[in-house]
Amino acid sequence: GAAVINLGIGSPDLPPHAEVIHTLQAESSKPTVHAYQGYKGVQALREAVATWYNKWYGVTLDPATEILPLLGSKEGIMHICMTYLNEGDEALIPNPGYPTYRSAVTLAGGTCIEYKLTEEDEWQPDFEALEKTDLSRVKLMWVNYPHMPTGQLPTDALFQKLVVFGRKHNILICHDNPYSFILNENPKSLLAAEGAKEVVLELNSSSKSHNMAGWRVGMLCGGKERIEEVLRFKSNMDSGMFLPVQLAAAKALALDEGWHSSLNEQYAKRREKVFELLDLIDCNYAKNQAGMFVWAKVPANQKDGYALSDEILQNAKVFITPGGIFGSEGNNYIRVSLCSTVGNIDAAINRIKTSLGK
């Protein structure tokens, strides 16, 4: 059949900075770097993470005790669930939200309790509704801002509410924060909220911010006791990260504002093209979304996002992600990835125009 233009995938298509690649090449050529590494990562990487958090988020972290490098932040989701959940325990997960939260909770033996996020509430938790819920068995709450798939940015007030909620109910707030540098001039960390280290673990990643998705470099940040608890589980799951990758990641985290500005300039151009595509199919969307996707509400004449996605795929050979795969609250939405060239998005627009007879 005809080749499909895929506007669904969320994997960065751009390369890391040249200096990062050079560091990997240079370090890999050394004969002494190929052994197993420590579970906590090398000091150079942990110090780079600490400096990065202080510079961009205004958060002070002790590199010796409050940072745990990960083989990608996705594994951290599993590590956290396996560390804190037993059969009968519950975890709050967002609807819509990243499907891996549900998978990891379930694999750990826990039970998922959905909390709804709606456009009317700006994709933020309804704390009044949560307070009326039986929270006695809830151990974790998964949150993610800038939110995937909606692109909703966080506010300081929201982050403070999450900390207060976690403290009140003895719930560990797990913040997944990989999108804070993409099309966002004000990166935020939940750990910057007052009292956060008592009740928050935050995952972060170089995948999106530094185009290193395939390198698998993430980090877990939080209070010393929490890091030690997760480390006890993690140390039974891997044998550390390849040293040259750690040193290259440290180089990446030291990049200045110019790197992020250049990257976002490209994403901004792609986003304008995606807006053009969405206007063509009569979808509604907010223009202030962050992250590498655009979230849009389907027109009233469509049954749901699945129907619109299927129609475009069949008639134009363009794939757009139906929002329902992220939860029932996403049923009337679609998500378009920015991980595709302007030329590719233009080609998709032309195919859709042809299919619509425009």
Coordinates of C-alpha atoms in Angstrom, one line a residue:
G1 CA 0.0 0.0 0.0
A2 CA 0.9 3.7 0.0
A3 CA 3.5 4.9 2.5
V4 CA 1.8 6.5 5.5
I5 CA 3.1 9.8 6.9
N6 CA 3.3 9.2 10.6
L7 CA 2.5 12.3 12.7
G8 CA 1.9 10.2 15.8
I9 CA 5.3 9.2 17.1
G10 CA 6.9 11.3 19.9
S11 CA 10.6 10.4 19.3
P12 CA 12.8 13.4 18.6
D13 CA 14.1 13.3 15.0
L14 CA 16.9 15.9 15.5
P15 CA 20.4 15.0 16.7
P16 CA 22.1 15.9 20.0
H17 CA 24.6 18.8 20.1
A18 CA 27.8 18.0 18.2
E19 CA 29.9 18.4 21.4
V20 CA 27.8 15.7 23.1
I21 CA 28.4 13.3 20.3
H22 CA 32.1 14.2 20.3
T23 CA 32.3 13.5 24.1
L24 CA 30.8 10.1 23.6
Q25 CA 33.2 9.2 20.8
A26 CA 36.2 10.4 22.7
E27 CA 35.4 8.7 25.9
S28 CA 34.4 5.5 24.2
S29 CA 37.8 5.2 22.6
K30 CA 39.5 4.9 26.0
P31 CA 40.3 1.3 27.1
T32 CA 39.4 1.8 30.7
V33 CA 35.7 2.8 30.4
H34 CA 34.0 -0.4 29.5
A35 CA 33.5 -2.1 32.9
Y36 CA 30.3 -2.2 35.0
Q37 CA 29.4 1.1 36.6
G38 CA 28.0 2.0 40.0
Y39 CA 24.3 1.9 40.5
K40 CA 24.2 5.6 41.6
G41 CA 26.0 6.9 38.5
V42 CA 29.3 8.8 38.4
Q43 CA 29.8 12.0 40.4
A44 CA 30.3 14.1 37.3
L45 CA 26.8 13.3 36.0
R46 CA 25.2 13.8 39.4
E47 CA 26.9 17.1 39.8
A48 CA 25.8 18.1 36.3
V49 CA 22.2 17.3 37.2
A50 CA 22.5 19.3 40.4
T51 CA 23.9 22.3 38.5
W52 CA 21.2 22.0 35.8
Y53 CA 18.4 21.9 38.4
N54 CA 19.8 24.9 40.2
K55 CA 20.3 27.0 37.0
W56 CA 17.0 26.2 35.3
Y57 CA 14.5 25.4 38.1
G58 CA 16.0 27.2 41.1
V59 CA 16.1 23.9 43.0
T60 CA 19.1 22.9 45.2
L61 CA 19.9 19.2 45.2
D62 CA 22.7 17.3 47.0
P63 CA 24.5 15.4 44.2
A64 CA 25.6 12.8 46.6
T65 CA 22.2 11.9 48.1
E66 CA 19.3 13.5 46.2
I67 CA 20.0 12.4 42.6
L68 CA 19.8 9.0 41.0
P69 CA 20.7 8.6 37.3
L70 CA 18.4 6.2 35.4
L71 CA 18.5 4.3 32.1
G72 CA 15.8 6.6 30.9
S73 CA 13.0 8.1 33.0
K74 CA 10.6 5.4 31.8
E75 CA 12.4 2.8 33.9
G76 CA 12.1 5.2 36.9
I77 CA 8.3 4.9 36.6
M78 CA 8.6 1.2 37.0
H79 CA 11.2 1.4 39.8
I80 CA 9.0 3.8 41.8
C81 CA 5.9 1.5 41.5
M82 CA 7.9 -1.6 42.4
T83 CA 9.4 0.2 45.4
Y84 CA 6.2 1.5 47.0
L85 CA 3.3 -0.6 45.8
N86 CA 2.1 -4.0 47.1
E87 CA -1.0 -5.9 46.3
G88 CA -4.0 -3.9 47.5
D89 CA -2.2 -0.6 47.3
E90 CA -3.7 2.1 45.1
A91 CA -2.2 4.8 42.9
L92 CA -3.9 7.9 41.4
I93 CA -3.3 8.2 37.6
P94 CA -4.4 11.0 35.3
N95 CA -7.1 10.5 32.6
P96 CA -5.9 11.5 30.0
G97 CA -2.3 10.6 30.7
Y98 CA 0.8 8.6 29.8
P99 CA -0.3 5.0 29.5
T100 CA 2.9 3.7 31.2
Y101 CA 1.6 4.9 34.6
R102 CA -1.2 2.5 34.4
S103 CA 1.0 -0.3 33.1
A104 CA 3.7 0.1 35.8
V105 CA 1.1 0.3 38.6
T106 CA -0.6 -2.8 37.4
L107 CA 2.7 -4.8 37.0
A108 CA 3.7 -3.8 40.5
G109 CA 0.5 -5.4 41.8
G110 CA -1.2 -2.1 42.6
T111 CA -4.7 -0.8 41.6
C112 CA -5.2 2.2 39.4
I113 CA -7.6 4.9 40.5
E114 CA -8.2 7.4 37.7
Y115 CA -8.6 11.1 38.4
K116 CA -10.2 13.1 35.5
L117 CA -8.5 16.0 33.8
T118 CA -10.8 18.2 31.7
E119 CA -10.4 21.2 29.4
E120 CA -12.8 23.1 31.5
D121 CA -10.5 22.7 34.5
E122 CA -7.4 23.5 32.4
W123 CA -6.3 19.9 32.6
Q124 CA -5.6 20.2 36.4
P125 CA -6.8 17.8 39.1
D126 CA -10.1 18.5 40.8
F127 CA -8.9 18.5 44.3
E128 CA -12.4 18.8 45.7
A129 CA -13.4 15.6 44.0
L130 CA -10.3 13.9 45.2
E131 CA -11.0 14.9 48.8
K132 CA -14.3 13.1 48.5
T133 CA -12.6 9.9 47.4
D134 CA -11.5 7.1 49.7
L135 CA -7.7 7.7 49.7
S136 CA -6.9 5.3 52.6
R137 CA -5.1 2.8 50.3
V138 CA -3.5 5.4 47.9
K139 CA 0.3 5.4 48.1
L140 CA 1.2 7.2 44.9
M141 CA -0.2 10.0 42.7
W142 CA 1.2 10.3 39.2
V143 CA 1.3 13.9 37.8
N144 CA 3.0 15.3 34.7
Y145 CA 3.4 18.9 33.8
P146 CA 3.8 20.2 31.1
H147 CA 1.2 17.6 30.6
M148 CA 1.3 14.9 28.0
P149 CA -0.9 14.7 25.9
T150 CA -2.5 18.1 26.4
G151 CA 0.5 20.4 26.6
Q152 CA -1.0 22.1 29.6
L153 CA 1.6 24.2 31.5
P154 CA 1.8 24.1 35.3
T155 CA 1.4 27.0 37.7
D156 CA 3.1 27.6 41.0
A157 CA -0.3 27.4 42.7
L158 CA -1.0 24.0 41.2
F159 CA 2.4 22.7 42.3
Q160 CA 1.8 24.0 45.9
K161 CA -1.6 22.4 46.0
L162 CA -0.1 19.0 45.0
V163 CA 2.5 19.2 47.8
V164 CA -0.2 20.1 50.4
F165 CA -2.4 17.3 49.1
G166 CA 0.4 14.8 49.3
R167 CA 1.4 15.8 52.8
K168 CA -2.2 15.8 54.1
H169 CA -2.9 12.3 52.8
N170 CA 0.6 10.8 53.2
I171 CA 0.7 10.2 49.4
L172 CA 3.9 10.3 47.4
I173 CA 3.5 12.7 44.5
C174 CA 5.5 11.4 41.5
H175 CA 6.1 14.1 39.0
D176 CA 7.2 13.1 35.5
N177 CA 8.9 16.2 34.0
P178 CA 10.4 15.4 30.5
Y179 CA 8.8 18.2 28.5
S180 CA 9.6 21.4 30.5
F181 CA 12.1 22.8 28.0
I182 CA 10.1 22.2 24.8
L183 CA 8.3 25.4 23.6
N184 CA 8.3 26.7 27.1
E185 CA 10.3 29.8 28.2
N186 CA 9.8 29.1 32.0
P187 CA 10.7 25.6 32.9
K188 CA 9.3 24.5 36.3
S189 CA 10.1 21.7 38.8
L190 CA 7.6 20.5 41.4
L191 CA 10.6 20.2 43.7
A192 CA 10.7 24.1 43.8
A193 CA 7.4 24.1 45.7
E194 CA 7.7 24.7 49.5
G195 CA 8.1 21.4 51.4
A196 CA 8.2 19.4 48.2
K197 CA 11.1 17.1 49.1
E198 CA 9.0 15.6 51.9
V199 CA 6.4 14.2 49.6
V200 CA 7.7 14.5 46.0
L201 CA 9.9 12.4 43.7
E202 CA 10.6 14.0 40.3
L203 CA 11.6 12.2 37.1
N204 CA 13.5 14.1 34.4
S205 CA 15.2 13.2 31.1
S206 CA 17.6 14.2 28.4
S207 CA 15.4 12.5 25.8
K208 CA 13.3 15.5 24.7
S209 CA 15.4 18.4 26.0
H210 CA 18.6 17.3 24.4
N211 CA 17.5 15.0 21.6
M212 CA 18.9 11.9 23.3
A213 CA 15.9 9.6 23.4
G214 CA 17.9 6.5 22.2
W215 CA 20.7 7.1 24.7
R216 CA 18.4 6.3 27.7
V217 CA 19.5 8.9 30.2
G218 CA 17.1 10.0 32.8
M219 CA 17.2 11.0 36.5
L220 CA 15.2 10.7 39.7
C221 CA 15.4 13.6 42.1
G222 CA 14.1 14.0 45.6
G223 CA 14.8 13.6 49.3
K224 CA 17.7 11.4 50.5
E225 CA 15.5 8.7 52.1
R226 CA 13.3 8.3 49.0
I227 CA 16.3 8.1 46.7
E228 CA 17.8 5.4 48.9
E229 CA 14.5 3.4 48.9
V230 CA 14.3 3.4 45.1
L231 CA 18.0 2.6 44.8
R232 CA 17.5 -0.6 46.8
F233 CA 15.1 -1.8 44.1
K234 CA 17.1 -0.4 41.2
S235 CA 20.3 -2.1 42.3
N236 CA 18.7 -5.4 41.6
M237 CA 17.6 -4.5 38.1
D238 CA 20.7 -3.2 36.2
S239 CA 24.5 -2.8 36.4
G240 CA 24.8 0.9 35.9
M241 CA 25.0 3.1 32.8
F242 CA 27.9 3.0 30.2
L243 CA 30.4 5.6 31.5
P244 CA 30.9 7.4 28.2
V245 CA 27.1 7.9 28.0
Q246 CA 27.1 9.4 31.5
L247 CA 30.0 11.8 30.6
A248 CA 28.3 12.8 27.4
A249 CA 25.0 13.4 29.3
A250 CA 26.9 15.7 31.7
K251 CA 28.2 17.6 28.7
A252 CA 24.6 17.9 27.4
L253 CA 23.3 19.3 30.7
A254 CA 25.9 22.0 30.6
L255 CA 24.7 23.4 27.3
D256 CA 23.6 27.1 27.5
E257 CA 20.4 28.9 26.5
G258 CA 21.5 28.9 22.8
W259 CA 20.9 25.2 22.5
H260 CA 17.3 25.4 23.8
S261 CA 16.5 28.5 21.8
S262 CA 17.8 26.8 18.6
L263 CA 15.8 23.7 19.2
N264 CA 12.6 25.5 20.1
E265 CA 12.9 27.7 17.0
Q266 CA 12.6 24.5 14.9
Y267 CA 9.7 23.2 17.0
A268 CA 7.9 26.5 16.7
K269 CA 8.1 26.4 12.9
R270 CA 6.7 22.9 12.9
R271 CA 3.9 23.8 15.3
E272 CA 2.7 26.6 13.0
K273 CA 2.4 24.0 10.2
V274 CA 0.5 21.7 12.5
F275 CA -1.9 24.5 13.3
E276 CA -2.4 24.9 9.6
L277 CA -3.2 21.2 9.4
L278 CA -5.6 21.3 12.3
D279 CA -7.4 24.3 10.8
L280 CA -7.9 22.3 7.6
I281 CA -9.8 19.6 9.5
D282 CA -11.7 22.1 11.7
C283 CA -10.2 21.1 15.0
N284 CA -10.0 23.5 18.0
Y285 CA -6.7 23.9 19.9
A286 CA -4.9 26.2 22.4
K287 CA -1.9 27.9 21.0
N288 CA 0.0 28.1 24.3
Q289 CA 0.7 24.4 24.6
A290 CA 4.2 23.2 25.6
G291 CA 5.9 20.0 24.7
M292 CA 6.4 18.2 21.3
F293 CA 2.8 17.6 20.5
V294 CA -0.3 19.6 19.7
W295 CA -3.6 18.5 21.4
A296 CA -6.8 19.4 19.6
K297 CA -10.5 18.9 20.0
V298 CA -12.3 17.2 17.0
P299 CA -15.2 19.0 15.3
A300 CA -18.7 18.2 16.4
N301 CA -19.5 16.3 13.2
Q302 CA -17.0 13.6 14.2
K303 CA -18.0 10.8 16.5
D304 CA -14.6 11.0 18.3
G305 CA -10.9 11.2 17.8
Y306 CA -10.7 7.6 16.7
A307 CA -13.2 8.3 13.9
L308 CA -11.3 11.3 12.7
S309 CA -7.9 9.5 12.9
D310 CA -9.3 6.6 10.9
E311 CA -10.8 8.9 8.3
I312 CA -7.6 10.7 7.7
L313 CA -5.6 7.5 7.6
Q314 CA -7.9 5.8 5.1
N315 CA -8.4 8.8 2.8
A316 CA -5.1 10.7 3.1
K317 CA -2.6 8.0 4.3
V318 CA -1.7 10.3 7.3
F319 CA -1.6 8.9 10.8
I320 CA -2.6 11.2 13.7
T321 CA -2.9 9.8 17.2
P322 CA -6.5 9.5 18.6
G323 CA -6.7 11.1 22.0
G324 CA -8.6 8.1 23.5
I325 CA -5.5 6.0 23.8
F326 CA -4.5 8.3 26.7
G327 CA -7.8 7.7 28.5
S328 CA -11.5 8.2 28.1
E329 CA -11.3 11.9 28.8
G330 CA -9.3 12.2 25.5
N331 CA -11.9 10.5 23.4
N332 CA -12.9 13.7 21.6
Y333 CA -9.4 14.8 20.9
I334 CA -6.4 14.0 18.7
R335 CA -2.7 14.5 19.2
V336 CA -0.3 15.6 16.5
S337 CA 3.5 15.1 16.9
L338 CA 6.1 17.8 16.2
C339 CA 8.8 15.2 15.7
S340 CA 8.6 15.5 11.9
T341 CA 10.1 18.0 9.4
V342 CA 8.3 21.0 8.1
G343 CA 8.5 19.3 4.7
N344 CA 6.8 16.1 6.0
I345 CA 4.0 18.1 7.7
D346 CA 3.6 20.0 4.4
A347 CA 3.2 16.8 2.6
A348 CA 0.6 15.6 5.1
I349 CA -1.3 18.9 4.6
N350 CA -1.3 18.4 0.8
R351 CA -2.5 14.8 1.1
I352 CA -5.4 15.9 3.4
K353 CA -6.3 18.8 1.1
T354 CA -6.5 16.4 -1.8
S355 CA -8.6 13.9 0.1
L356 CA -11.0 16.8 1.0
G357 CA -11.1 18.1 -2.5
K358 CA -9.6 21.4 -1.5

